[in-house]
CSV table of C-alpha atoms in Angstrom, one decimal:
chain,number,residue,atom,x,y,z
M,964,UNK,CA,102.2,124.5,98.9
M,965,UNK,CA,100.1,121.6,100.6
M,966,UNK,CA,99.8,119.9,103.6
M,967,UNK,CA,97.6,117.8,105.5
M,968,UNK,CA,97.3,117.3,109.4
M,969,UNK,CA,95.9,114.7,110.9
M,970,UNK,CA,94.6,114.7,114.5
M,971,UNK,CA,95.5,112.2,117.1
M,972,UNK,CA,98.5,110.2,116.8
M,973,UNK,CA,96.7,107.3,118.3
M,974,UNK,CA,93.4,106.0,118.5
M,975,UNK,CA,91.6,103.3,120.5
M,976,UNK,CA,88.4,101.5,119.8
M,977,UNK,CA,86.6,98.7,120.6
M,978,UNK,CA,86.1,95.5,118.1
M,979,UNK,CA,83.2,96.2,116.8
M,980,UNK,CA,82.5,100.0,117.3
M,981,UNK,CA,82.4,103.1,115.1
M,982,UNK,CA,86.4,103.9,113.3
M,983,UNK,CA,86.7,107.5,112.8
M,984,UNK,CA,90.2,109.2,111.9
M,985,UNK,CA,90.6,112.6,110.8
M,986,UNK,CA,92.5,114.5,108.3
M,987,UNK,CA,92.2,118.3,107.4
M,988,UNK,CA,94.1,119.6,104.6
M,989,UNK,CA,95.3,122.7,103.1
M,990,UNK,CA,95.2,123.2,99.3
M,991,UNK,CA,95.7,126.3,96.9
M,992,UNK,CA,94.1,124.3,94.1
M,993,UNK,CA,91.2,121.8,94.2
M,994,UNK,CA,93.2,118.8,95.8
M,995,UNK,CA,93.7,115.4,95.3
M,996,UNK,CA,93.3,113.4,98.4
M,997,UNK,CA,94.2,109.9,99.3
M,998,UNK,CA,94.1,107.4,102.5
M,999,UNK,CA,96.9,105.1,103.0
M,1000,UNK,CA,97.2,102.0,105.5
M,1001,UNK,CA,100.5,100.6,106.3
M,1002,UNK,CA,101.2,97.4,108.3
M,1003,UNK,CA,103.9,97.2,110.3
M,1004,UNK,CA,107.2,96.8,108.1
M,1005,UNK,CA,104.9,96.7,104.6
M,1006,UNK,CA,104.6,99.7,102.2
M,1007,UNK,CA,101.3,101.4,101.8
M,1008,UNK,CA,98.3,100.1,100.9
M,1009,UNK,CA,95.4,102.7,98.9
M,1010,UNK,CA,92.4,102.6,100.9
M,1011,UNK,CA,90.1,105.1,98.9
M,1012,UNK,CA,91.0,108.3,96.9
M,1013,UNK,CA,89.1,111.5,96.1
M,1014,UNK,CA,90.0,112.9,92.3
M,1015,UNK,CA,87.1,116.0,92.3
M,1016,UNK,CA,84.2,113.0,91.4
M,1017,UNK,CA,81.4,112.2,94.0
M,1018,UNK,CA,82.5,113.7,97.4
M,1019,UNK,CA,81.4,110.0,99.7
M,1020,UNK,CA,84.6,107.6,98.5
M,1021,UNK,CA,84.5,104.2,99.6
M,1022,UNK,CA,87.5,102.2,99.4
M,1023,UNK,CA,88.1,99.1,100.3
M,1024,UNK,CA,87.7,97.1,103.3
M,1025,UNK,CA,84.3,98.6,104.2
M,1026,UNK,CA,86.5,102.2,104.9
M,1027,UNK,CA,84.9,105.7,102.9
M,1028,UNK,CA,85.7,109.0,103.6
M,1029,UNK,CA,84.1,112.5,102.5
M,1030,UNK,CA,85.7,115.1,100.9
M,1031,UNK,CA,84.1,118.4,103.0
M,1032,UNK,CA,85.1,121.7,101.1
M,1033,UNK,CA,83.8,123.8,103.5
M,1034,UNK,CA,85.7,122.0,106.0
M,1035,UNK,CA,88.7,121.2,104.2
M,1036,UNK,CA,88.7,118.0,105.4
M,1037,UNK,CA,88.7,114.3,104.6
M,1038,UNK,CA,87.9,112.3,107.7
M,1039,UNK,CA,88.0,108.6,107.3
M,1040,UNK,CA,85.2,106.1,108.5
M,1041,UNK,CA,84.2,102.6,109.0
M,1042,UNK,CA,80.8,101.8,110.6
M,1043,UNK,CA,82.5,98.6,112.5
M,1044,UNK,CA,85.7,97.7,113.7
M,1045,UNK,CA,87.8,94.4,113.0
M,1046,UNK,CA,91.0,93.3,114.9
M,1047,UNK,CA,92.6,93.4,111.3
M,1048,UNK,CA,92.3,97.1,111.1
M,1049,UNK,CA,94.8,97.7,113.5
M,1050,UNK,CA,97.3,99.6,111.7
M,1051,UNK,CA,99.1,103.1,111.0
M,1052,UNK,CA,96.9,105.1,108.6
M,1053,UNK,CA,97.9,107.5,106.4
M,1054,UNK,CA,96.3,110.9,104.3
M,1055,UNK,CA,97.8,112.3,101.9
M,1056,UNK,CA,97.2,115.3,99.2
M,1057,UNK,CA,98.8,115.4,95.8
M,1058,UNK,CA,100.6,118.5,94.6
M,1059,UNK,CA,99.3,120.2,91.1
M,1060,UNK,CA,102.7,119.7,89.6
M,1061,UNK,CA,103.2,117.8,86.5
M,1062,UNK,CA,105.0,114.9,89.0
M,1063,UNK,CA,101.9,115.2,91.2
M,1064,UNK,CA,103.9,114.0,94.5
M,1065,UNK,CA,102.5,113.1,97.0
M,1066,UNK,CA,102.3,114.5,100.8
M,1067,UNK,CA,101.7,112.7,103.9
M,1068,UNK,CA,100.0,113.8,107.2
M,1069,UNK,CA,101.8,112.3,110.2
M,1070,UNK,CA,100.1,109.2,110.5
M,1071,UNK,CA,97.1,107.8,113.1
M,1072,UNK,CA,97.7,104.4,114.6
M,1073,UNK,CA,95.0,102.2,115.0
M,1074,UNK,CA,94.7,100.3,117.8
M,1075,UNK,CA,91.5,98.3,118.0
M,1076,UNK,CA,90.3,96.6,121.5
M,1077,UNK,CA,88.9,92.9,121.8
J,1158,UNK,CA,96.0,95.9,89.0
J,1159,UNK,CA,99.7,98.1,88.8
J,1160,UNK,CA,102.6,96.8,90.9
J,1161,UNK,CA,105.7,97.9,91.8
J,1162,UNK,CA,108.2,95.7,93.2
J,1163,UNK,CA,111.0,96.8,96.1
J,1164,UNK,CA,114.1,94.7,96.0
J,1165,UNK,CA,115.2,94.1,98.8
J,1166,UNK,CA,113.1,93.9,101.5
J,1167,UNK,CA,115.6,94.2,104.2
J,1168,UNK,CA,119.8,94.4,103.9
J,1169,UNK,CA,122.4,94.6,107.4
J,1170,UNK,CA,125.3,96.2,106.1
J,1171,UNK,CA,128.4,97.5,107.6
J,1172,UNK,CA,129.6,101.2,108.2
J,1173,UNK,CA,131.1,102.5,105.0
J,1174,UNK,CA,129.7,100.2,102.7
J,1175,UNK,CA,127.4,100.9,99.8
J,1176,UNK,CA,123.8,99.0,99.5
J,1177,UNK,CA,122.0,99.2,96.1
J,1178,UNK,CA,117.7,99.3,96.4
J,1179,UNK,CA,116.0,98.3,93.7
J,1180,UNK,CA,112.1,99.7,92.8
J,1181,UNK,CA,110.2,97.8,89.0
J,1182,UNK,CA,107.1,98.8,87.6
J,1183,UNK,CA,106.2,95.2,86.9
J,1184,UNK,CA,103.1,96.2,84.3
J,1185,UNK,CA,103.2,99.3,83.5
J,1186,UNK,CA,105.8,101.9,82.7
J,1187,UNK,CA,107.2,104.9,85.3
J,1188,UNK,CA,108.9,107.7,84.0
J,1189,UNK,CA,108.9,109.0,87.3
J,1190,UNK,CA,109.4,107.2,90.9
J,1191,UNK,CA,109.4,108.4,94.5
J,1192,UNK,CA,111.8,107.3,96.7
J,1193,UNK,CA,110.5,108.0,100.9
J,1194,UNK,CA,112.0,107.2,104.1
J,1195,UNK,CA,110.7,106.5,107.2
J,1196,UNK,CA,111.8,106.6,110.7
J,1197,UNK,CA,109.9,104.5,113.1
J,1198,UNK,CA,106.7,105.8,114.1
J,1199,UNK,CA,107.0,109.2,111.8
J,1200,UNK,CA,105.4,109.5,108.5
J,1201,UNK,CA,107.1,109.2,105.2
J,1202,UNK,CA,109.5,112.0,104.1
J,1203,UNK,CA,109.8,112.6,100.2
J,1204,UNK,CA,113.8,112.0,99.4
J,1205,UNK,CA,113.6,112.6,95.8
J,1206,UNK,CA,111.7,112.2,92.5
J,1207,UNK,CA,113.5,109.9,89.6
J,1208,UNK,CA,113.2,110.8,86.6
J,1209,UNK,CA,113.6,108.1,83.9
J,1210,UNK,CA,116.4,109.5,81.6
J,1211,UNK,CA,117.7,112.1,83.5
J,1212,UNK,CA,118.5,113.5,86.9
J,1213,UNK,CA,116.6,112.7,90.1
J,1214,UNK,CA,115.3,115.9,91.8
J,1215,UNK,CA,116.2,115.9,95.5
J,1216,UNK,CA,114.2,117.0,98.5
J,1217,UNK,CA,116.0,120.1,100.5
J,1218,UNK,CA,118.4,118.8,102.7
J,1219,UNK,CA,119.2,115.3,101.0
J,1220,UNK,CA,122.9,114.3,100.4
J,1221,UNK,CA,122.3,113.9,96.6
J,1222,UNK,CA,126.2,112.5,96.8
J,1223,UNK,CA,125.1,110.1,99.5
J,1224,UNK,CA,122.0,108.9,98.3
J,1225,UNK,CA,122.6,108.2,94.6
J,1226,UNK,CA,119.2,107.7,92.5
J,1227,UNK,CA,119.5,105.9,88.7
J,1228,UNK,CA,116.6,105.6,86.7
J,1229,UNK,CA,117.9,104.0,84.1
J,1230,UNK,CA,114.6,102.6,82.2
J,1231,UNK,CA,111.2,103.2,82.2
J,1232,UNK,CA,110.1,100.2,84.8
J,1233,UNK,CA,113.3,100.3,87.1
J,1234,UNK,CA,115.1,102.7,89.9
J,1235,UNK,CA,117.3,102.3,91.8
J,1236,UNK,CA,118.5,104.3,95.3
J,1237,UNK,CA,122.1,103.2,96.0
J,1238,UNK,CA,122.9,105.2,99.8
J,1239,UNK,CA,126.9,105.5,99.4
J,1240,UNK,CA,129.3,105.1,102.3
J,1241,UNK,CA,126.3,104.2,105.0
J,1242,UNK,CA,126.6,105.0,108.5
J,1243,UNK,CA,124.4,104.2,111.3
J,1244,UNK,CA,122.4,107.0,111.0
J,1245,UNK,CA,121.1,106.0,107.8
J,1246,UNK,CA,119.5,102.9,109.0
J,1247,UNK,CA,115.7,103.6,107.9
J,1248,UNK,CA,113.0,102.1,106.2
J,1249,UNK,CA,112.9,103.0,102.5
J,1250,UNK,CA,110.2,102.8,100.1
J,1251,UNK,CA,109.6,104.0,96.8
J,1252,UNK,CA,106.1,104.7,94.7
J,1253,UNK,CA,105.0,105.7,90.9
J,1254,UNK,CA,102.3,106.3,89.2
J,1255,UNK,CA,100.4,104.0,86.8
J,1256,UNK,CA,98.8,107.0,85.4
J,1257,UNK,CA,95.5,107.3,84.2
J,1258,UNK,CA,93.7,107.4,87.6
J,1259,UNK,CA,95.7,109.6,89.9
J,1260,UNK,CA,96.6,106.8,92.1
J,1261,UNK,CA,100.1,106.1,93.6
J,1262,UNK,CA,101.3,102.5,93.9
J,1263,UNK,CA,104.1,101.5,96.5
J,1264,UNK,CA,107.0,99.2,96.8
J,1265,UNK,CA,107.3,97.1,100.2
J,1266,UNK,CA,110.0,99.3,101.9
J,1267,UNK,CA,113.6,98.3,102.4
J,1268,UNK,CA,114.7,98.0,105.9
J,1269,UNK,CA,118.2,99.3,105.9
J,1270,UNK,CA,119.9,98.5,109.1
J,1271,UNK,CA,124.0,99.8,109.2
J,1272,UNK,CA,126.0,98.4,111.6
């Protein structure tokens, strides 16, 4: 089984400042991991994913994340904050079955400050 | 890049009724699709997996009777939720895989709202 937490439900920053949301997961098998964004009353968008190739991802929209091992974690990052990013974000691992479905943390929502 | 389209994006019906949702692979072909819901401010809840040609494989604890999954043809699924009540109102949305890269595409959502 798989599953992915991620912490804080909310976060605040300013426009402009360091975006930093967190995701741990927990894998029996090398995982698949993946960060979502989701605007409100939209599907989800693929930010970055990590498929066991080079552990710093960058996606799009100036995000990347690294895939930690050790940590089990796959924290996502962006060096500055725009009032576009404001959002719910999403990480997700992918199951080793043939279908490969997916599982979702709870969500962070984004909330960045002018 | 893959696409897959959620028809429609939003449908009021009334208590009882029966609304059909409709998920295409515009370029590529799915032989399996994810259908999700969402209540508001949760994360997305797997429903069931479609499986082109032959039956969908349903989540524990999803009405397979109520919520009725087709997956007729390699680019199209459907979810038709059968006698709706309030409590189904939700926001739907459904994903496949282009294959190849790993990656996941999804639909827009559905937001069902039963009155």
């Amino acid at each position: 089984a798989q599953s992915v937490t991620q912490l804080g439900s909310h976060v605040s920053v300013s426009e402009g400042a360091l975006v930093l949301l967190r995701c741990n997961y927990s894998s029996s098998v090398p995982p698949y991991l993946f960060w979502y964004v989701q605007y409100p009353n939209q599907g989800l968008q693929l930010l970055l994913k990590y498929t066991s190739a080079a552990t710093l991802v960058k996606g799009i929209n100036g995000f990347e994340a690294e895939f930690k091992k050790s940590e089990t974690s796959f924290h996502l990052t962006k060096p500055s904050a725009h009032m576009s990013d404001a959002a719910e974000y999403f990480c997700a691992v992918s199951s080793s079955g043939s279908a490969r479905q997916l599982t979702f943390g709870s969500g962070t929502q984004l909330t960045v400050l002018p | 890049g893959a696409v897959v389209s959620q028809h429609p994006s939003w449908v009021i019906c009334k208590s009882g009724t029966s609304v059909k949702i409709e998920c295409r692979s515009l370029d590529f072909q799915a032989t399996t699709m994810f259908w999700y819901r969402q209540f508001p401010k949760q994360s997305l809840m797997l429903m069931a997996t479609s499986n082109e040609g032959s039956k969908a494989t349903y989540e524990q604890g999803v009405e397979k009777d109520k919520f009725l999954i087709n997956h007729a043809s390699l680019t199209l699924s459907t979810l038709t939720v059968t006698s709706a009540h309030p409590e189904d109102s939700s926001f739907y949305i459904c994903s496949a895989r282009p294959g190849g890269d790993y990656g996941y595409t999804f639909g827009s959502g559905t937001r069902l709202t039963v009155v």
